Amino acid sequence: MRQLMVLISAASVLLWTACGNTDNDFDASGTFEATEILVSSEANGKIMELNIEEGDRLDAGAIVGYVDSTQLFLRKMQLAASLRSVDIRKPDIRKQIAVLEQQIATAKTEQQRQENLVRAKAGNQKQLDDIVNNIKYLQKQLDAQYSSLSKTTGGADAEAEALQYQVMQLDDQLMKSRILNPRTGTVLVKYAEPGEVTAAGKPLYKIADTDLLYLRAYVTADQLSRLKLGQSLRVFADYGNDRREYPGTITWISDKSEFTPKGIQTKDERANLVYAIKIAVRNDGYLKIGQYGEMSFPD
């Protein structure tokens, strides 16, 4: 892309020179560019819908199509059925230990009655001891059954949790089957069509925010001393016989020098090392990506 921009700049410079404009009333020149995003598929499968065309303006978050997700949906339904099966297999602890709890309660009532008889010298101590031992035996049975049922329930809960995570994974994959536009902008290139089979990471289209363009220009070290981030500059663009002026703001200054790209003019044509800068320019609808532009420092 950068090589293409350089070639476009070179052609623009030649055209500008051929027109006889030798006033050199600018301080630096370059080409306009935009923040471009390559939107790729996040799912594998056939593209069922892709409702975009080159030149369309899309809003951020807009659903522009989707990839076939039938198999993912069927797997989710299968997991839902497995979750219902796990829930059915879970034991009802309260109901299953209710019998033993009732037996223990009855035995304790009998124990109280027998203790009263023994105190009144009308009962048998051995019978009371047998009742006490039986209560201990029933209590151990209850504890063992409760422990077993709790482990069964815990295992079922763990199995259900694992299935829930699988459902969440499928939900995420189903969400990624939808093609969401990541930011507001204009479609520059469309790479795919409905009916084609795509894969995760395969480009679908390219979009750029053309409302705010950036003039990438190059300045010499002497000029650099006059620039700072946030500084306002005048930017010019030629439209044949019409030359428009735009307000611009410096948003980036390279911290490394480089050799002057071919086709780029600077105030000092003899300068070999230059610094790249970016000037943000609000597009009025006329500026285009790759268009040649110039900049002038404040007087």
Short mmCIF file of C-alpha atoms in Angstrom, two decimals:
data_model
loop_
_atom_site.label_atom_id
_atom_site.label_comp_id
_atom_site.label_asym_id
_atom_site.label_seq_id
_atom_site.Cartn_x
_atom_site.Cartn_y
_atom_site.Cartn_z
CA MET A 1 0.00 0.00 0.00
CA ARG A 2 2.81 2.43 0.85
CA GLN A 3 4.54 1.70 -2.49
CA LEU A 4 1.26 2.42 -4.27
CA MET A 5 0.92 5.72 -2.39
CA VAL A 6 4.46 6.67 -3.39
CA LEU A 7 3.77 5.90 -7.07
CA ILE A 8 0.57 7.95 -6.95
CA SER A 9 2.49 10.78 -5.33
CA ALA A 10 5.17 10.61 -8.01
CA ALA A 11 2.61 10.76 -10.79
CA SER A 12 0.89 13.68 -9.08
CA VAL A 13 4.16 15.55 -8.75
CA LEU A 14 4.94 15.08 -12.43
CA LEU A 15 1.49 16.33 -13.37
CA TRP A 16 1.88 19.30 -11.07
CA THR A 17 5.25 20.14 -12.59
CA ALA A 18 3.94 19.73 -16.15
CA CYS A 19 1.20 22.24 -15.47
CA GLY A 20 3.86 24.84 -14.95
CA ASN A 21 3.22 25.49 -11.30
CA THR A 22 6.71 26.46 -10.22
CA ASP A 23 5.79 28.88 -7.50
CA ASN A 24 6.62 26.27 -4.91
CA ASP A 25 4.32 28.12 -2.50
CA PHE A 26 4.12 25.19 -0.11
CA ASP A 27 6.42 23.82 2.55
CA ALA A 28 5.88 20.07 2.06
CA SER A 29 3.78 17.65 0.06
CA GLY A 30 2.43 14.13 0.30
CA THR A 31 -0.67 12.02 -0.20
CA PHE A 32 -3.90 11.64 1.69
CA GLU A 33 -4.55 8.38 3.49
CA ALA A 34 -7.16 7.00 5.88
CA THR A 35 -7.30 4.50 8.72
CA GLU A 36 -8.21 1.30 6.89
CA ILE A 37 -9.54 -1.87 8.51
CA LEU A 38 -9.48 -5.26 6.84
CA VAL A 39 -12.61 -7.05 8.06
CA SER A 40 -12.13 -10.82 8.14
CA SER A 41 -14.39 -13.77 8.84
CA GLU A 42 -14.40 -15.17 12.37
CA ALA A 43 -16.14 -18.42 11.36
CA ASN A 44 -15.79 -21.27 8.90
CA GLY A 45 -18.52 -22.09 6.42
CA LYS A 46 -20.61 -20.78 3.56
CA ILE A 47 -21.41 -17.08 3.45
CA MET A 48 -25.19 -16.93 3.51
CA GLU A 49 -25.49 -13.13 3.37
CA LEU A 50 -23.08 -10.25 2.79
CA ASN A 51 -25.17 -7.14 2.18
CA ILE A 52 -22.49 -4.65 1.21
CA GLU A 53 -21.19 -3.06 -1.96
CA GLU A 54 -18.10 -1.01 -2.61
CA GLY A 55 -18.84 2.61 -1.75
CA ASP A 56 -21.47 1.78 0.86
CA ARG A 57 -21.30 3.72 4.10
CA LEU A 58 -21.70 1.47 7.14
CA ASP A 59 -22.30 2.23 10.80
CA ALA A 60 -20.21 0.71 13.55
CA GLY A 61 -21.80 -2.49 14.90
CA ALA A 62 -24.05 -3.00 11.87
CA ILE A 63 -24.74 -6.65 10.96
CA VAL A 64 -23.87 -6.92 7.28
CA GLY A 65 -24.21 -10.69 6.85
CA TYR A 66 -23.65 -14.08 8.40
CA VAL A 67 -21.91 -17.40 7.85
CA ASP A 68 -23.89 -20.66 7.90
CA SER A 69 -24.24 -21.77 11.54
CA THR A 70 -26.64 -24.73 11.20
CA GLN A 71 -24.20 -27.28 12.61
CA LEU A 72 -23.35 -25.04 15.55
CA PHE A 73 -27.04 -24.61 16.37
CA LEU A 74 -27.66 -28.38 16.23
CA ARG A 75 -24.72 -29.02 18.56
CA LYS A 76 -26.16 -26.48 20.97
CA MET A 77 -29.53 -28.28 20.91
CA GLN A 78 -27.73 -31.56 21.62
CA LEU A 79 -25.99 -30.04 24.63
CA ALA A 80 -29.30 -28.65 25.87
CA ALA A 81 -30.76 -32.17 25.75
CA SER A 82 -27.74 -33.50 27.67
CA LEU A 83 -28.27 -30.84 30.33
CA ARG A 84 -31.88 -31.92 30.77
CA SER A 85 -30.73 -35.55 31.07
CA VAL A 86 -28.22 -34.63 33.80
CA ASP A 87 -30.89 -32.71 35.69
CA ILE A 88 -33.25 -35.70 35.55
CA ARG A 89 -30.54 -38.04 36.91
CA LYS A 90 -29.81 -35.85 39.92
CA PRO A 91 -31.13 -37.53 43.09
CA ASP A 92 -33.68 -35.81 45.30
CA ILE A 93 -31.72 -35.97 48.55
CA ARG A 94 -34.53 -34.81 50.83
CA LYS A 95 -36.92 -37.44 49.59
CA GLN A 96 -34.40 -40.28 49.66
CA ILE A 97 -33.32 -39.65 53.25
CA ALA A 98 -36.82 -38.88 54.50
CA VAL A 99 -37.48 -42.56 55.42
CA LEU A 100 -34.37 -42.85 57.58
CA GLU A 101 -35.07 -39.49 59.22
CA GLN A 102 -38.57 -40.71 60.10
CA GLN A 103 -37.21 -43.95 61.52
CA ILE A 104 -34.73 -42.02 63.68
CA ALA A 105 -37.47 -39.69 64.91
CA THR A 106 -39.69 -42.68 65.80
CA ALA A 107 -36.80 -44.41 67.57
CA LYS A 108 -36.04 -41.31 69.62
CA THR A 109 -39.66 -41.11 70.69
CA GLU A 110 -39.50 -44.75 71.74
CA GLN A 111 -36.24 -44.02 73.57
CA GLN A 112 -37.90 -41.25 75.58
CA ARG A 113 -40.82 -43.48 76.48
CA GLN A 114 -38.52 -46.33 77.53
CA GLU A 115 -36.37 -43.99 79.66
CA ASN A 116 -39.50 -42.90 81.53
CA LEU A 117 -40.40 -46.54 82.18
CA VAL A 118 -36.90 -47.34 83.43
CA ARG A 119 -36.98 -44.38 85.82
CA ALA A 120 -40.34 -45.61 87.09
CA LYS A 121 -38.89 -49.10 87.64
CA ALA A 122 -41.38 -50.39 85.07
CA GLY A 123 -39.08 -50.76 82.07
CA ASN A 124 -36.24 -52.98 80.90
CA GLN A 125 -32.76 -51.42 80.69
CA LYS A 126 -31.75 -53.81 77.90
CA GLN A 127 -34.63 -52.65 75.72
CA LEU A 128 -33.53 -49.05 76.28
CA ASP A 129 -29.94 -49.93 75.32
CA ASP A 130 -31.19 -51.69 72.17
CA ILE A 131 -33.16 -48.59 71.19
CA VAL A 132 -30.12 -46.33 71.74
CA ASN A 133 -27.89 -48.62 69.65
CA ASN A 134 -30.52 -48.76 66.91
CA ILE A 135 -30.65 -44.97 66.78
CA LYS A 136 -26.86 -44.86 66.39
CA TYR A 137 -27.06 -47.43 63.58
CA LEU A 138 -29.79 -45.49 61.77
CA GLN A 139 -27.83 -42.25 62.15
CA LYS A 140 -24.76 -43.85 60.54
CA GLN A 141 -26.95 -45.12 57.69
CA LEU A 142 -28.35 -41.62 57.24
CA ASP A 143 -24.88 -40.05 57.18
CA ALA A 144 -23.60 -42.59 54.66
CA GLN A 145 -26.60 -42.19 52.38
CA TYR A 146 -26.45 -38.42 52.59
CA SER A 147 -22.73 -38.48 51.71
CA SER A 148 -23.33 -40.79 48.74
CA LEU A 149 -26.22 -38.72 47.44
CA SER A 150 -24.26 -35.50 47.89
CA LYS A 151 -21.36 -36.87 45.86
CA THR A 152 -23.77 -38.02 43.14
CA THR A 153 -25.36 -34.58 43.09
CA GLY A 154 -21.95 -32.86 43.05
CA GLY A 155 -20.83 -35.02 40.13
CA ALA A 156 -24.02 -34.18 38.24
CA ASP A 157 -23.53 -30.48 38.96
CA ALA A 158 -19.94 -30.65 37.70
CA GLU A 159 -21.09 -32.44 34.55
CA ALA A 160 -23.80 -29.82 34.02
CA GLU A 161 -21.24 -27.02 34.53
CA ALA A 162 -18.96 -28.55 31.88
CA LEU A 163 -21.90 -28.75 29.48
CA GLN A 164 -22.79 -25.14 30.25
CA TYR A 165 -19.28 -24.03 29.28
CA GLN A 166 -19.64 -25.94 26.02
CA VAL A 167 -22.94 -24.14 25.40
CA MET A 168 -21.19 -20.81 26.08
CA GLN A 169 -18.48 -21.72 23.57
CA LEU A 170 -21.12 -22.47 20.97
CA ASP A 171 -22.92 -19.22 21.77
CA ASP A 172 -19.67 -17.37 21.17
CA GLN A 173 -19.15 -19.20 17.87
CA LEU A 174 -22.72 -18.45 16.86
CA MET A 175 -22.13 -14.75 17.63
CA LYS A 176 -18.98 -14.83 15.49
CA SER A 177 -20.96 -16.34 12.63
CA ARG A 178 -22.56 -12.92 12.26
CA ILE A 179 -20.50 -10.42 10.25
CA LEU A 180 -20.38 -7.20 12.27
CA ASN A 181 -18.95 -4.01 10.85
CA PRO A 182 -16.28 -2.82 13.35
CA ARG A 183 -16.39 0.93 12.73
CA THR A 184 -18.21 3.64 10.84
CA GLY A 185 -16.79 4.15 7.39
CA THR A 186 -16.99 3.53 3.66
CA VAL A 187 -16.43 0.14 2.01
CA LEU A 188 -13.33 0.41 -0.17
CA VAL A 189 -12.98 -3.16 -1.47
CA LYS A 190 -15.21 -6.22 -1.30
CA TYR A 191 -13.36 -9.54 -1.37
CA ALA A 192 -16.16 -12.12 -0.96
CA GLU A 193 -19.68 -12.84 -2.19
CA PRO A 194 -22.66 -14.77 -0.77
CA GLY A 195 -22.41 -18.47 -1.56
CA GLU A 196 -18.64 -18.60 -1.21
CA VAL A 197 -17.02 -20.72 1.49
CA THR A 198 -14.94 -18.71 3.89
CA ALA A 199 -12.66 -19.49 6.82
CA ALA A 200 -11.62 -17.75 10.02
CA GLY A 201 -9.19 -14.98 9.17
CA LYS A 202 -10.15 -14.79 5.48
CA PRO A 203 -10.72 -11.15 4.35
CA LEU A 204 -14.29 -10.18 3.49
CA TYR A 205 -13.98 -6.46 2.81
CA LYS A 206 -11.93 -3.37 3.57
CA ILE A 207 -13.43 -0.28 5.20
CA ALA A 208 -12.03 3.14 6.02
CA ASP A 209 -13.21 6.24 7.81
CA THR A 210 -13.15 8.75 4.95
CA ASP A 211 -14.61 11.56 7.05
CA LEU A 212 -11.18 12.19 8.54
CA LEU A 213 -8.20 11.84 6.21
CA TYR A 214 -4.51 12.25 6.97
CA LEU A 215 -1.97 13.97 4.76
CA ARG A 216 1.31 12.09 5.13
CA ALA A 217 3.97 14.64 4.29
CA TYR A 218 7.74 14.83 4.72
CA VAL A 219 9.70 17.72 6.21
CA THR A 220 13.36 18.48 6.64
CA ALA A 221 15.16 18.74 9.95
CA ASP A 222 15.11 22.55 9.71
CA GLN A 223 11.34 22.52 9.18
CA LEU A 224 10.86 20.02 11.97
CA SER A 225 11.98 22.57 14.53
CA ARG A 226 8.93 24.66 13.61
CA LEU A 227 6.41 21.86 14.15
CA LYS A 228 4.74 20.31 17.18
CA LEU A 229 1.83 17.97 17.87
CA GLY A 230 -1.56 19.67 17.79
CA GLN A 231 -0.28 22.54 15.66
CA SER A 232 -2.66 23.94 13.01
CA LEU A 233 -1.53 24.09 9.39
CA ARG A 234 -2.95 24.96 5.99
CA VAL A 235 -3.48 22.03 3.65
CA PHE A 236 -4.16 22.32 -0.08
CA ALA A 237 -5.59 19.90 -2.63
CA ASP A 238 -5.82 20.42 -6.38
CA TYR A 239 -8.94 19.55 -8.38
CA GLY A 240 -7.89 20.51 -11.88
CA ASN A 241 -8.31 24.27 -12.12
CA ASP A 242 -9.75 24.37 -8.62
CA ARG A 243 -7.46 24.46 -5.59
CA ARG A 244 -9.05 24.06 -2.17
CA GLU A 245 -7.63 24.96 1.19
CA TYR A 246 -8.38 22.94 4.35
CA PRO A 247 -7.48 23.45 7.99
CA GLY A 248 -5.28 20.66 9.32
CA THR A 249 -3.84 19.55 12.64
CA ILE A 250 -0.59 17.67 13.17
CA THR A 251 -1.41 14.36 14.87
CA TRP A 252 1.88 12.47 14.46
CA ILE A 253 5.55 13.24 13.94
CA SER A 254 8.01 10.46 13.25
CA ASP A 255 10.90 10.21 15.68
CA LYS A 256 13.16 8.70 12.98
CA SER A 257 14.50 10.25 9.82
CA GLU A 258 14.42 8.52 6.44
CA PHE A 259 15.58 9.14 2.92
CA THR A 260 13.20 11.29 0.88
CA PRO A 261 10.72 9.00 -0.94
CA LYS A 262 10.85 9.35 -4.72
CA GLY A 263 8.27 11.74 -6.07
CA ILE A 264 7.96 13.69 -2.80
CA GLN A 265 8.90 17.37 -2.94
CA THR A 266 10.19 19.26 0.04
CA LYS A 267 10.97 22.92 0.54
CA ASP A 268 14.63 22.07 0.31
CA GLU A 269 14.93 19.79 -2.72
CA ARG A 270 18.52 18.94 -1.77
CA ALA A 271 17.56 17.39 1.53
CA ASN A 272 18.21 13.67 1.67
CA LEU A 273 16.88 12.90 5.15
CA VAL A 274 13.33 13.89 6.06
CA TYR A 275 10.79 13.20 8.79
CA ALA A 276 7.29 11.92 8.13
CA ILE A 277 4.33 13.72 9.69
CA LYS A 278 0.57 13.25 9.57
CA ILE A 279 -1.90 16.11 9.35
CA ALA A 280 -5.54 15.34 10.12
CA VAL A 281 -7.96 16.96 7.67
CA ARG A 282 -11.76 16.90 7.90
CA ASN A 283 -13.08 15.67 4.55
CA ASP A 284 -15.69 17.81 2.82
CA GLY A 285 -16.55 15.00 0.41
CA TYR A 286 -14.03 15.98 -2.25
CA LEU A 287 -10.83 14.55 -0.79
CA LYS A 288 -9.90 11.02 -1.87
CA ILE A 289 -7.49 8.43 -0.52
CA GLY A 290 -4.22 8.62 -2.46
CA GLN A 291 -4.85 12.16 -3.65
CA TYR A 292 -1.87 14.50 -3.80
CA GLY A 293 -1.79 17.32 -1.26
CA GLU A 294 0.41 20.12 -0.02
CA MET A 295 0.88 21.89 3.28
CA SER A 296 2.00 25.31 4.33
CA PHE A 297 3.30 26.48 7.68
CA PRO A 298 1.71 29.44 9.45
CA ASP A 299 3.36 32.74 8.62
#
